[in-house]
Short mmCIF file of C-alpha atoms in Angstrom, two decimals:
data_model
loop_
_atom_site.label_atom_id
_atom_site.label_comp_id
_atom_site.label_asym_id
_atom_site.label_seq_id
_atom_site.Cartn_x
_atom_site.Cartn_y
_atom_site.Cartn_z
CA MET A 924 -10.20 8.30 10.44
CA SER A 925 -7.69 10.29 8.46
CA ILE A 926 -3.88 10.23 8.67
CA ALA A 927 -1.31 12.42 6.99
CA ALA A 928 2.44 11.99 7.45
CA ASN A 929 5.05 14.16 5.81
CA HIS A 930 8.42 12.58 5.22
CA LEU A 931 11.77 14.32 4.89
CA PRO A 932 14.36 12.71 2.59
CA ASP A 933 17.04 12.49 5.31
CA GLU A 934 14.80 10.59 7.76
CA SER A 935 15.49 6.87 8.15
CA PRO A 936 12.76 4.46 7.01
CA GLU A 937 12.57 3.14 10.59
CA TYR A 938 11.94 6.64 11.98
CA VAL A 939 9.27 7.34 9.36
CA ALA A 940 7.59 3.98 10.06
CA ARG A 941 7.56 4.69 13.82
CA ARG A 942 5.99 8.13 13.24
CA VAL A 943 3.36 6.75 10.88
CA LEU A 944 2.69 3.79 13.20
CA ASP A 945 2.05 6.15 16.12
CA ARG A 946 -0.39 8.17 14.02
CA VAL A 947 -2.17 5.07 12.70
CA ARG A 948 -2.56 3.72 16.24
CA ARG A 949 -3.89 7.05 17.51
CA ALA A 950 -6.36 7.26 14.63
CA THR A 951 -7.59 3.68 15.07
CA ASN A 952 -7.95 4.15 18.84
CA ALA A 953 -9.81 7.45 18.36
CA ALA A 954 -12.34 5.93 15.96
CA PRO A 955 -12.96 2.32 17.03
CA GLY A 956 -15.43 0.55 14.80
CA SER A 957 -14.87 2.95 11.93
CA ASN A 958 -15.50 1.22 8.63
CA VAL A 959 -12.88 3.08 6.58
CA PHE A 960 -9.22 3.86 7.12
CA LYS A 961 -8.19 6.96 5.14
CA LEU A 962 -4.60 7.79 4.20
CA THR A 963 -3.67 11.12 2.70
CA ILE A 964 -0.97 10.85 0.04
CA ALA A 965 1.09 13.90 -0.92
CA GLY A 966 0.04 15.23 -4.31
CA GLU A 967 -3.29 13.39 -4.30
CA ASP A 968 -6.56 15.31 -4.14
CA SER A 969 -8.53 12.77 -2.15
CA PRO A 970 -7.49 10.35 0.60
CA LEU A 971 -6.98 6.67 -0.12
CA GLU A 972 -9.68 4.60 1.57
CA ILE A 973 -8.63 1.27 3.08
CA PRO A 974 -11.18 -1.09 4.66
CA ALA A 975 -10.84 -1.30 8.45
CA GLU A 976 -10.20 -5.05 8.16
CA MET A 977 -6.84 -4.22 6.60
CA THR A 978 -5.72 -2.03 9.50
CA ASP A 979 -4.02 -4.99 11.21
CA VAL A 980 -1.99 -5.66 8.06
CA VAL A 981 -0.91 -2.01 7.83
CA ILE A 982 0.01 -1.91 11.54
CA SER A 983 1.95 -5.19 11.31
CA ALA A 984 3.92 -3.95 8.30
CA LEU A 985 4.68 -0.65 10.02
CA GLU A 986 5.78 -2.42 13.22
CA ASN A 987 8.23 -4.54 11.25
CA LEU A 988 9.53 -1.56 9.27
CA ALA A 989 9.93 0.46 12.48
CA ALA A 990 12.01 -2.39 13.93
CA GLY A 991 14.26 -2.29 10.87
CA HIS A 992 12.94 -5.52 9.37
CA GLN A 993 12.19 -6.03 5.72
CA VAL A 994 8.56 -6.60 4.82
CA SER A 995 7.19 -8.71 2.04
CA VAL A 996 3.62 -9.59 1.21
CA MET A 997 2.68 -13.14 0.28
CA SER A 998 -0.63 -14.61 -0.65
CA ARG A 999 -1.56 -17.69 1.37
CA ASP A 1000 -2.24 -19.37 -1.99
CA ASP A 1001 1.33 -18.86 -3.24
CA GLU A 1002 3.91 -21.58 -3.46
CA LEU A 1003 7.55 -21.05 -2.60
CA THR A 1004 10.76 -22.74 -3.59
CA THR A 1005 12.60 -24.54 -0.81
CA VAL A 1006 15.18 -21.74 -0.74
CA GLN A 1007 12.45 -19.11 -0.27
CA ALA A 1008 10.64 -21.20 2.36
CA ALA A 1009 13.88 -21.74 4.31
CA GLU A 1010 14.45 -17.97 4.28
CA VAL A 1011 10.95 -17.35 5.67
CA LEU A 1012 11.65 -19.74 8.56
CA ASN A 1013 15.27 -18.57 8.89
CA VAL A 1014 16.50 -22.16 8.73
CA SER A 1015 18.82 -24.04 6.41
CA ARG A 1016 17.43 -25.63 3.27
CA PRO A 1017 18.43 -29.18 4.43
CA TYR A 1018 16.54 -28.64 7.70
CA LEU A 1019 13.49 -27.42 5.75
CA ILE A 1020 13.64 -30.55 3.56
CA LYS A 1021 13.51 -32.67 6.76
CA LEU A 1022 10.42 -30.74 7.88
CA LEU A 1023 8.79 -31.30 4.49
CA GLU A 1024 9.59 -35.00 4.38
CA SER A 1025 8.37 -35.52 7.95
CA GLY A 1026 4.99 -34.04 6.99
CA GLU A 1027 5.31 -30.94 9.21
CA ILE A 1028 4.79 -28.66 6.19
CA ASN A 1029 2.80 -29.46 3.04
CA TYR A 1030 4.45 -29.34 -0.36
CA ARG A 1031 4.04 -30.76 -3.83
CA MET A 1032 6.48 -31.96 -6.42
CA VAL A 1033 6.84 -30.13 -9.73
CA GLY A 1034 9.06 -32.43 -11.73
CA SER A 1035 11.99 -33.00 -9.40
CA HIS A 1036 11.45 -29.73 -7.46
CA ARG A 1037 9.48 -29.17 -4.27
CA ARG A 1038 6.99 -26.31 -4.07
CA VAL A 1039 6.06 -25.36 -0.51
CA LYS A 1040 2.49 -24.29 0.24
CA THR A 1041 2.67 -20.81 1.81
CA ASP A 1042 -0.40 -21.42 3.96
CA SER A 1043 1.12 -24.58 5.42
CA LEU A 1044 4.48 -22.85 5.92
CA LEU A 1045 2.90 -19.91 7.78
CA THR A 1046 0.78 -22.27 9.90
CA PHE A 1047 3.93 -24.19 10.86
CA LYS A 1048 5.76 -20.92 11.62
CA ALA A 1049 2.94 -19.73 13.89
CA ARG A 1050 2.94 -23.07 15.77
CA ASP A 1051 6.74 -23.05 16.05
CA ASP A 1052 6.77 -19.43 17.27
CA ALA A 1053 4.10 -20.28 19.87
CA ARG A 1054 6.18 -23.26 21.07
CA ALA A 1055 9.28 -21.06 21.33
CA HIS A 1056 7.39 -18.39 23.31
CA ALA A 1057 5.92 -21.04 25.63
CA ALA A 1058 9.40 -22.49 26.22
CA ALA A 1059 10.83 -19.03 26.95
CA ASP A 1060 7.96 -18.30 29.36
CA GLU A 1061 8.63 -21.61 31.10
CA LEU A 1062 12.33 -20.75 31.44
CA VAL A 1063 11.43 -17.39 32.98
CA ARG A 1064 9.01 -19.09 35.38
CA LEU A 1065 11.64 -21.66 36.40
CA SER A 1066 14.30 -19.01 36.94
CA GLU A 1067 11.88 -17.02 39.10
CA ASP A 1068 10.99 -20.16 41.09
CA MET A 1069 14.71 -20.81 41.66
CA GLY A 1070 15.32 -17.21 42.73
CA PHE A 1071 17.51 -16.25 39.77
CA ASP A 1072 15.45 -13.15 39.04
CA ARG A 1073 16.95 -11.22 41.94
#
């Protein structure tokens, strides 16, 4: 599959991400099972080849950019400071410390400082997000059962 997207300087990053996301989705849907994802970069002679396994990462990044969110890439092997980890979870640092000390998220001590395992943090975040979605779904179901959806 091959994708080319031209970008004008006055276009917002969100608009560009939405356009590129649409083209990536069309290309991936048109060539399911393709083993290479090709991106054409302005000024380059040949397209950049990305393994199909990375398509989900590209789509996820584009979805976040299109929604106006910032995107950062972390290795699951990285360690974060408590300030960085709290920012990832969008919680206060004291609340994060309680999660660490309760064993919800793995960390290690480096001198007197905590280093949070990214893999453990992301696993916790996925579980917490799933709990939040389940709770929201239950609230919707209860409101429908009570007739509040009318």
